[in-house]
mmCIF file of C-alpha atoms and ligand atoms in Angstrom:
data_model
loop_
_atom_site.group_PDB
_atom_site.id
_atom_site.type_symbol
_atom_site.label_atom_id
_atom_site.label_comp_id
_atom_site.label_asym_id
_atom_site.label_seq_id
_atom_site.Cartn_x
_atom_site.Cartn_y
_atom_site.Cartn_z
ATOM 1 C CA MET A 1 0.000 0.000 0.000
ATOM 2 C CA LYS A 2 1.245 3.515 -0.831
ATOM 3 C CA VAL A 3 0.374 6.512 1.327
ATOM 4 C CA LEU A 4 0.936 10.184 0.560
ATOM 5 C CA ALA A 5 1.016 12.427 3.653
ATOM 6 C CA ASN A 6 0.876 15.681 1.728
ATOM 7 C CA ASP A 7 0.799 17.950 4.802
ATOM 8 C CA GLY A 8 3.277 15.865 6.839
ATOM 9 C CA LEU A 9 2.771 13.211 9.513
ATOM 10 C CA ASP A 10 4.181 12.513 12.994
ATOM 11 C CA LYS A 11 7.552 10.795 12.489
ATOM 12 C CA ASN A 12 6.720 7.890 14.840
ATOM 13 C CA ALA A 13 3.656 7.109 12.744
ATOM 14 C CA VAL A 14 5.734 7.208 9.545
ATOM 15 C CA GLU A 15 8.318 4.835 11.068
ATOM 16 C CA ARG A 16 5.664 2.435 12.338
ATOM 17 C CA LEU A 17 3.841 2.307 8.975
ATOM 18 C CA GLU A 18 7.104 1.806 7.083
ATOM 19 C CA LYS A 19 8.062 -0.976 9.487
ATOM 20 C CA ASP A 20 4.817 -2.697 8.519
ATOM 21 C CA GLY A 21 5.727 -2.519 4.844
ATOM 22 C CA ILE A 22 3.690 0.545 3.897
ATOM 23 C CA TYR A 23 5.318 3.076 1.586
ATOM 24 C CA VAL A 24 4.893 6.605 2.992
ATOM 25 C CA ASP A 25 5.757 9.751 1.047
ATOM 26 C CA THR A 26 5.769 12.910 3.206
ATOM 27 C CA THR A 27 6.681 15.326 0.418
ATOM 28 C CA HIS A 28 4.335 18.289 0.038
ATOM 29 C CA TYR A 29 3.203 18.451 -3.588
ATOM 30 C CA GLU A 30 1.543 21.627 -4.883
ATOM 31 C CA LYS A 31 -1.739 21.365 -6.785
ATOM 32 C CA ASP A 32 -0.611 20.504 -10.354
ATOM 33 C CA GLN A 33 1.983 17.996 -9.245
ATOM 34 C CA LEU A 34 -0.411 16.498 -6.705
ATOM 35 C CA PHE A 35 -3.128 16.023 -9.331
ATOM 36 C CA ASN A 36 -0.554 14.274 -11.499
ATOM 37 C CA ILE A 37 0.933 11.863 -8.959
ATOM 38 C CA ILE A 38 -2.133 11.021 -6.844
ATOM 39 C CA LYS A 39 -2.947 8.087 -9.162
ATOM 40 C CA ASP A 40 0.088 6.255 -7.690
ATOM 41 C CA PHE A 41 -1.254 6.267 -4.116
ATOM 42 C CA ASP A 42 -3.924 4.217 -2.316
ATOM 43 C CA CYS A 43 -4.324 6.722 0.504
ATOM 44 C CA LEU A 44 -3.947 10.483 0.937
ATOM 45 C CA ILE A 45 -3.424 12.017 4.380
ATOM 46 C CA VAL A 46 -4.067 15.777 4.703
ATOM 47 C CA ARG A 47 -4.186 18.420 7.403
ATOM 48 C CA SER A 48 -5.810 21.734 6.444
ATOM 49 C CA ALA A 49 -3.436 22.970 3.717
ATOM 50 C CA THR A 50 -4.263 20.408 1.005
ATOM 51 C CA LYS A 51 -7.734 20.839 -0.465
ATOM 52 C CA ALA A 52 -9.432 17.628 -1.516
ATOM 53 C CA ASN A 53 -12.195 19.499 -3.362
ATOM 54 C CA LYS A 54 -14.245 18.459 -6.439
ATOM 55 C CA GLU A 55 -11.365 19.364 -8.771
ATOM 56 C CA PHE A 56 -9.007 17.105 -6.814
ATOM 57 C CA ILE A 57 -11.523 14.240 -6.671
ATOM 58 C CA ASP A 58 -12.027 14.539 -10.448
ATOM 59 C CA ALA A 59 -8.267 14.082 -10.868
ATOM 60 C CA ALA A 60 -8.246 11.093 -8.492
ATOM 61 C CA LYS A 61 -11.414 9.222 -9.444
ATOM 62 C CA GLY A 62 -10.954 5.947 -11.268
ATOM 63 C CA THR A 63 -7.379 5.666 -9.918
ATOM 64 C CA LYS A 64 -6.189 3.459 -7.053
ATOM 65 C CA LEU A 65 -6.862 6.235 -4.502
ATOM 66 C CA LYS A 66 -9.550 4.842 -2.218
ATOM 67 C CA LEU A 67 -8.972 6.550 1.134
ATOM 68 C CA ILE A 68 -8.529 10.158 2.307
ATOM 69 C CA ILE A 69 -7.647 10.692 5.960
ATOM 70 C CA ARG A 70 -7.990 14.123 7.548
ATOM 71 C CA ALA A 71 -5.289 14.296 10.237
ATOM 72 C CA GLY A 72 -7.475 16.384 12.517
ATOM 73 C CA VAL A 73 -11.157 17.066 13.079
ATOM 74 C CA GLY A 74 -12.550 19.598 10.573
ATOM 75 C CA LEU A 75 -13.493 18.151 7.188
ATOM 76 C CA ASP A 76 -14.152 21.501 5.539
ATOM 77 C CA ASN A 77 -11.170 21.149 3.160
ATOM 78 C CA ILE A 78 -12.569 17.866 1.784
ATOM 79 C CA ASP A 79 -15.662 17.412 -0.386
ATOM 80 C CA VAL A 80 -16.779 14.351 1.558
ATOM 81 C CA GLU A 81 -19.999 13.745 -0.386
ATOM 82 C CA TYR A 82 -18.354 13.984 -3.791
ATOM 83 C CA ALA A 83 -15.461 11.748 -2.691
ATOM 84 C CA THR A 84 -17.839 9.127 -1.265
ATOM 85 C CA ASN A 85 -19.978 9.185 -4.427
ATOM 86 C CA ASN A 86 -16.808 8.481 -6.384
ATOM 87 C CA GLY A 87 -15.802 5.465 -4.304
ATOM 88 C CA ILE A 88 -13.276 7.235 -2.059
ATOM 89 C CA THR A 89 -13.719 6.761 1.696
ATOM 90 C CA VAL A 90 -13.089 9.835 3.875
ATOM 91 C CA THR A 91 -12.286 9.646 7.549
ATOM 92 C CA ASN A 92 -10.866 11.948 10.239
ATOM 93 C CA THR A 93 -9.196 11.581 13.651
ATOM 94 C CA PRO A 94 -11.776 13.141 15.962
ATOM 95 C CA ASN A 95 -10.417 11.911 19.291
ATOM 96 C CA SER A 96 -6.884 13.244 19.332
ATOM 97 C CA SER A 97 -6.784 17.011 19.622
ATOM 98 C CA SER A 98 -9.667 17.972 21.964
ATOM 99 C CA ASN A 99 -7.476 18.515 25.010
ATOM 100 C CA SER A 100 -4.951 20.634 23.098
ATOM 101 C CA VAL A 101 -7.654 22.874 21.630
ATOM 102 C CA ALA A 102 -9.334 23.263 25.046
ATOM 103 C CA GLU A 103 -6.011 24.272 26.623
ATOM 104 C CA LEU A 104 -5.371 26.851 23.884
ATOM 105 C CA VAL A 105 -8.811 28.383 24.483
ATOM 106 C CA LEU A 106 -8.068 28.734 28.203
ATOM 107 C CA GLY A 107 -4.730 30.288 27.295
ATOM 108 C CA HIS A 108 -6.474 32.964 25.210
ATOM 109 C CA MET A 109 -9.040 33.574 27.952
ATOM 110 C CA ILE A 110 -6.376 34.200 30.592
ATOM 111 C CA CYS A 111 -4.315 36.322 28.173
ATOM 112 C CA LEU A 112 -7.330 38.547 27.549
ATOM 113 C CA ALA A 113 -8.690 38.695 31.097
ATOM 114 C CA ARG A 114 -5.257 39.688 32.455
ATOM 115 C CA TYR A 115 -3.986 41.768 29.480
ATOM 116 C CA ILE A 116 -1.060 39.369 29.006
ATOM 117 C CA THR A 117 -0.997 39.670 25.204
ATOM 118 C CA ILE A 118 -1.104 43.469 25.031
ATOM 119 C CA SER A 119 1.220 44.017 28.007
ATOM 120 C CA ASN A 120 3.813 41.766 26.333
ATOM 121 C CA ILE A 121 3.678 44.051 23.304
ATOM 122 C CA THR A 122 3.807 47.365 25.191
ATOM 123 C CA LEU A 123 6.482 46.286 27.685
ATOM 124 C CA ARG A 124 8.698 45.211 24.785
ATOM 125 C CA GLU A 125 8.180 48.726 23.424
ATOM 126 C CA GLY A 126 9.577 50.054 26.728
ATOM 127 C CA LYS A 127 6.207 51.087 28.250
ATOM 128 C CA TRP A 128 5.468 50.270 31.923
ATOM 129 C CA ASN A 129 1.652 50.470 31.707
ATOM 130 C CA LYS A 130 0.875 48.833 35.060
ATOM 131 C CA LYS A 131 -2.129 51.090 35.818
ATOM 132 C CA ALA A 132 -3.838 50.270 32.511
ATOM 133 C CA TYR A 133 -3.849 46.546 33.088
ATOM 134 C CA THR A 134 -6.273 45.784 35.899
ATOM 135 C CA GLY A 135 -7.980 42.665 34.641
ATOM 136 C CA VAL A 136 -10.725 40.317 35.804
ATOM 137 C CA GLU A 137 -10.684 36.818 37.269
ATOM 138 C CA LEU A 138 -12.178 33.864 35.430
ATOM 139 C CA SER A 139 -13.439 32.422 38.700
ATOM 140 C CA GLY A 140 -17.118 33.132 39.299
ATOM 141 C CA LYS A 141 -17.785 34.166 35.679
ATOM 142 C CA THR A 142 -20.426 32.601 33.436
ATOM 143 C CA PHE A 143 -18.851 30.746 30.553
ATOM 144 C CA GLY A 144 -21.010 29.977 27.523
ATOM 145 C CA ILE A 145 -19.789 27.182 25.287
ATOM 146 C CA ILE A 146 -21.421 27.017 21.852
ATOM 147 C CA GLY A 147 -21.053 23.484 20.472
ATOM 148 C CA PHE A 148 -20.767 20.793 23.135
ATOM 149 C CA GLY A 149 -18.850 17.960 21.505
ATOM 150 C CA ARG A 150 -15.524 16.536 22.642
ATOM 151 C CA ILE A 151 -13.709 19.896 22.755
ATOM 152 C CA GLY A 152 -16.625 21.746 24.371
ATOM 153 C CA LYS A 153 -16.894 19.134 27.132
ATOM 154 C CA ALA A 154 -13.120 19.036 27.772
ATOM 155 C CA LEU A 155 -13.173 22.822 28.043
ATOM 156 C CA ALA A 156 -16.171 22.786 30.392
ATOM 157 C CA ASN A 157 -14.357 20.490 32.834
ATOM 158 C CA LYS A 158 -11.218 22.640 32.829
ATOM 159 C CA ALA A 159 -13.188 25.886 33.226
ATOM 160 C CA THR A 160 -15.191 24.401 36.106
ATOM 161 C CA ALA A 161 -11.921 23.528 37.849
ATOM 162 C CA LEU A 162 -11.036 27.237 37.565
ATOM 163 C CA GLY A 163 -14.306 28.192 39.279
ATOM 164 C CA MET A 164 -16.324 29.227 36.206
ATOM 165 C CA ASN A 165 -20.051 28.522 35.847
ATOM 166 C CA VAL A 166 -20.501 26.709 32.538
ATOM 167 C CA ILE A 167 -23.639 26.897 30.390
ATOM 168 C CA PHE A 168 -23.844 25.517 26.866
ATOM 169 C CA TYR A 169 -25.761 25.434 23.608
ATOM 170 C CA ASP A 170 -25.550 22.603 21.091
ATOM 171 C CA LYS A 171 -27.749 22.036 18.039
ATOM 172 C CA TYR A 172 -28.142 18.310 18.725
ATOM 173 C CA TYR A 173 -27.010 17.575 22.288
ATOM 174 C CA LYS A 174 -29.212 18.966 25.033
ATOM 175 C CA ASN A 175 -29.289 16.723 28.086
ATOM 176 C CA ASP A 176 -26.073 16.771 30.014
ATOM 177 C CA GLU A 177 -25.696 15.443 33.532
ATOM 178 C CA LYS A 178 -23.249 18.120 34.666
ATOM 179 C CA TYR A 179 -23.859 21.272 32.645
ATOM 180 C CA GLU A 180 -26.911 23.426 31.882
ATOM 181 C CA TYR A 181 -28.194 23.547 28.300
ATOM 182 C CA LEU A 182 -29.765 26.855 27.247
ATOM 183 C CA PRO A 183 -31.085 28.140 23.901
ATOM 184 C CA PHE A 184 -28.459 29.836 21.713
ATOM 185 C CA ASN A 185 -29.642 33.431 22.318
ATOM 186 C CA GLU A 186 -29.855 32.832 26.056
ATOM 187 C CA VAL A 187 -26.232 31.627 26.181
ATOM 188 C CA LEU A 188 -25.228 34.793 24.275
ATOM 189 C CA ARG A 189 -27.208 36.991 26.708
ATOM 190 C CA ARG A 190 -25.927 35.448 29.947
ATOM 191 C CA SER A 191 -22.248 34.778 29.302
ATOM 192 C CA ASP A 192 -19.218 36.777 30.453
ATOM 193 C CA PHE A 193 -16.993 34.589 28.292
ATOM 194 C CA ILE A 194 -18.090 32.728 25.146
ATOM 195 C CA SER A 195 -16.152 30.064 23.243
ATOM 196 C CA LEU A 196 -17.235 28.580 19.898
ATOM 197 C CA HIS A 197 -16.815 24.885 19.055
ATOM 198 C CA VAL A 198 -18.930 24.268 15.968
ATOM 199 C CA PRO A 199 -17.973 22.963 12.506
ATOM 200 C CA GLY A 200 -17.183 25.309 9.621
ATOM 201 C CA ILE A 201 -20.341 26.768 8.067
ATOM 202 C CA ASP A 202 -21.120 28.928 5.027
ATOM 203 C CA LYS A 203 -22.849 31.725 6.929
ATOM 204 C CA PRO A 204 -21.326 33.225 10.112
ATOM 205 C CA LEU A 205 -23.015 32.117 13.332
ATOM 206 C CA ILE A 206 -21.900 35.299 15.105
ATOM 207 C CA GLY A 207 -22.602 38.588 13.334
ATOM 208 C CA LYS A 208 -24.018 42.031 14.115
ATOM 209 C CA ASN A 209 -27.332 40.739 15.568
ATOM 210 C CA GLU A 210 -25.655 38.181 17.816
ATOM 211 C CA PHE A 211 -23.175 40.764 19.164
ATOM 212 C CA GLU A 212 -26.152 42.965 20.083
ATOM 213 C CA LEU A 213 -27.530 40.187 22.294
ATOM 214 C CA MET A 214 -24.256 39.770 24.234
ATOM 215 C CA LYS A 215 -23.353 41.509 27.493
ATOM 216 C CA ASP A 216 -21.281 44.681 27.206
ATOM 217 C CA GLY A 217 -17.669 43.750 27.900
ATOM 218 C CA VAL A 218 -18.010 40.091 26.892
ATOM 219 C CA PHE A 219 -14.912 38.043 26.014
ATOM 220 C CA LEU A 220 -15.179 35.886 22.884
ATOM 221 C CA ILE A 221 -12.902 33.041 21.765
ATOM 222 C CA ASN A 222 -12.881 31.277 18.410
ATOM 223 C CA ALA A 223 -10.655 28.220 17.926
ATOM 224 C CA ALA A 224 -13.214 26.433 15.713
ATOM 225 C CA ARG A 225 -13.376 27.771 12.152
ATOM 226 C CA GLY A 226 -12.886 31.310 10.850
ATOM 227 C CA GLY A 227 -16.171 31.584 8.989
ATOM 228 C CA VAL A 228 -18.089 31.122 12.232
ATOM 229 C CA ILE A 229 -17.566 34.802 13.176
ATOM 230 C CA ASP A 230 -18.143 37.765 10.848
ATOM 231 C CA GLU A 231 -14.760 39.519 11.208
ATOM 232 C CA THR A 232 -16.136 42.953 10.225
ATOM 233 C CA ALA A 233 -18.858 42.703 12.873
ATOM 234 C CA LEU A 234 -16.243 41.553 15.409
ATOM 235 C CA LEU A 235 -14.015 44.564 14.704
ATOM 236 C CA ASN A 236 -16.997 46.844 15.155
ATOM 237 C CA ALA A 237 -17.906 45.124 18.437
ATOM 238 C CA LEU A 238 -14.307 45.543 19.677
ATOM 239 C CA ASN A 239 -14.189 49.211 18.669
ATOM 240 C CA THR A 240 -17.489 50.002 20.406
ATOM 241 C CA ASP A 241 -16.455 48.165 23.619
ATOM 242 C CA LYS A 242 -19.245 45.593 23.243
ATOM 243 C CA VAL A 243 -16.462 42.989 23.227
ATOM 244 C CA ALA A 244 -13.733 43.495 25.839
ATOM 245 C CA GLY A 245 -11.414 40.979 24.243
ATOM 246 C CA ALA A 246 -11.337 38.365 21.492
ATOM 247 C CA GLY A 247 -9.084 35.309 21.290
ATOM 248 C CA ILE A 248 -8.812 34.253 17.671
ATOM 249 C CA ASP A 249 -7.001 31.125 16.423
ATOM 250 C CA VAL A 250 -8.897 30.739 13.131
ATOM 251 C CA PHE A 251 -9.721 33.217 10.374
ATOM 252 C CA MET A 252 -12.134 33.637 7.466
ATOM 253 C CA GLU A 253 -9.096 33.371 5.182
ATOM 254 C CA GLU A 254 -5.877 31.560 6.200
ATOM 255 C CA PRO A 255 -3.165 32.808 6.283
ATOM 256 C CA THR A 256 -5.188 35.864 7.291
ATOM 257 C CA PRO A 257 -4.760 39.190 5.485
ATOM 258 C CA ASN A 258 -6.800 40.908 8.266
ATOM 259 C CA ALA A 259 -4.048 43.061 9.823
ATOM 260 C CA GLU A 260 -6.596 45.311 11.543
ATOM 261 C CA LEU A 261 -7.915 42.342 13.526
ATOM 262 C CA CYS A 262 -4.476 40.875 14.296
ATOM 263 C CA ASN A 263 -3.090 44.228 15.477
ATOM 264 C CA HIS A 264 -6.126 45.186 17.538
ATOM 265 C CA PRO A 265 -5.060 45.901 21.141
ATOM 266 C CA LYS A 266 -7.990 43.896 22.515
ATOM 267 C CA VAL A 267 -7.247 40.801 20.476
ATOM 268 C CA SER A 268 -5.083 37.779 21.250
ATOM 269 C CA VAL A 269 -4.199 35.924 18.052
ATOM 270 C CA THR A 270 -2.579 32.623 17.091
ATOM 271 C CA PRO A 271 -2.136 31.121 13.597
ATOM 272 C CA HIS A 272 -4.559 28.130 13.782
ATOM 273 C CA ILE A 273 -2.495 26.160 16.309
ATOM 274 C CA GLY A 274 -5.283 24.506 18.335
ATOM 275 C CA ALA A 275 -4.046 21.006 17.529
ATOM 276 C CA ALA A 276 -0.388 21.949 17.271
ATOM 277 C CA THR A 277 1.033 20.130 20.282
ATOM 278 C CA ALA A 278 3.450 17.212 20.383
ATOM 279 C CA GLU A 279 0.833 15.157 22.246
ATOM 280 C CA ALA A 280 -2.053 15.837 19.837
ATOM 281 C CA GLN A 281 0.106 15.116 16.795
ATOM 282 C CA MET A 282 1.345 11.891 18.371
ATOM 283 C CA ARG A 283 -2.231 10.773 19.132
ATOM 284 C CA ILE A 284 -3.317 11.747 15.600
ATOM 285 C CA GLY A 285 -0.433 9.627 14.272
ATOM 286 C CA GLU A 286 -1.590 6.669 16.374
ATOM 287 C CA GLU A 287 -5.184 7.001 15.121
ATOM 288 C CA ILE A 288 -3.861 7.154 11.562
ATOM 289 C CA ILE A 289 -1.759 3.996 12.023
ATOM 290 C CA ASP A 290 -4.930 2.100 13.041
ATOM 291 C CA ILE A 291 -6.943 3.456 10.099
ATOM 292 C CA VAL A 292 -4.211 2.696 7.541
ATOM 293 C CA MET A 293 -3.441 -0.791 8.916
ATOM 294 C CA ASP A 294 -7.128 -1.681 8.923
ATOM 295 C CA PHE A 295 -7.492 -0.430 5.344
ATOM 296 C CA ASP A 296 -4.333 -2.278 4.283
ATOM 297 C CA SER A 297 -5.581 -5.573 5.708
ATOM 298 C CA ARG A 298 -8.923 -5.122 3.892
ATOM 299 C CA LEU A 299 -7.051 -4.400 0.643
ATOM 300 C CA ASN A 300 -5.016 -7.595 1.135
ATOM 301 C CA THR A 301 -8.163 -9.627 1.825
ATOM 302 C CA MET A 302 -9.683 -8.333 -1.423
ATOM 303 C CA VAL A 303 -6.524 -9.298 -3.362
ATOM 304 C CA VAL A 304 -6.539 -12.857 -1.901
HETATM 305 C C1 MLT B 401 -8.698 20.411 13.151
HETATM 306 O O1 MLT B 401 -9.708 20.553 12.466
HETATM 307 O O2 MLT B 401 -8.275 19.315 13.482
HETATM 308 C C2 MLT B 401 -7.943 21.612 13.635
HETATM 309 O O3 MLT B 401 -8.485 22.796 13.215
HETATM 310 C C3 MLT B 401 -6.478 21.507 13.458
HETATM 311 C C4 MLT B 401 -5.925 21.807 12.116
HETATM 312 O O4 MLT B 401 -6.622 21.866 11.121
HETATM 313 O O5 MLT B 401 -4.714 22.028 12.043
#
């Protein structure tokens, strides 16, 4: 079996697969070259950079490519329906990165609540702005989590340990033993901090109308997908003090051209690094080994 890991793969996973006789190519091929060579591979592994869209599937259909693995959670860079209709199985690794994303969200929350991001910038510029940086504690604050899957739940447990009162909204999941479900608008109205954990969608979930429902001085974190927040509405909400601080790991366009948002004094930004920890990448690698080995043994059974 031949595997192309076009956006890289944890080196332990590569070694383990190779030891089991699987050929793994970790070169990153750009679009034209990728479309040309994909016919030689049974499996493609991608992170977010490689787009397995209709155009890619058209280049791959009818070839030996039968499996696309998303090394991560979000499948928005893969046309899953079109791939499936063309005989290509698509799978992801949903279990591996929840803890890392939840920790990053907490990092942004503390950075914003205690002015850590902005005071790093100003102190490096030689300014001792101690009086300007009286923050707030997380303890005792209401924390609204929108989207209560694996990441949302991991975050809820960590925030509770810090003394926060967690409420949540989820489109499908409503009955939780530990945490209170509330309708979407009610979570927006009641929360001091809000974090988004929903899949990528075409239309922003948070725009002008949703900001109007929120408390003045709310803190908002997005480590889900960029399109979930309308960036123009967010800038307006920051400039009018509706939002006291925003922690942004994901952008409408990546790499983001939105310098105004990145340079905003009330914003803490990171370049889509929610899953970028040694531990998450190692766990993703382990999930991928299982998926590939299982696929390889089914291929061998078919050949026999
Ligand atoms: C994911 O969907 O797994 C994360 O956003 C991480 C990533 O794409 O790098």
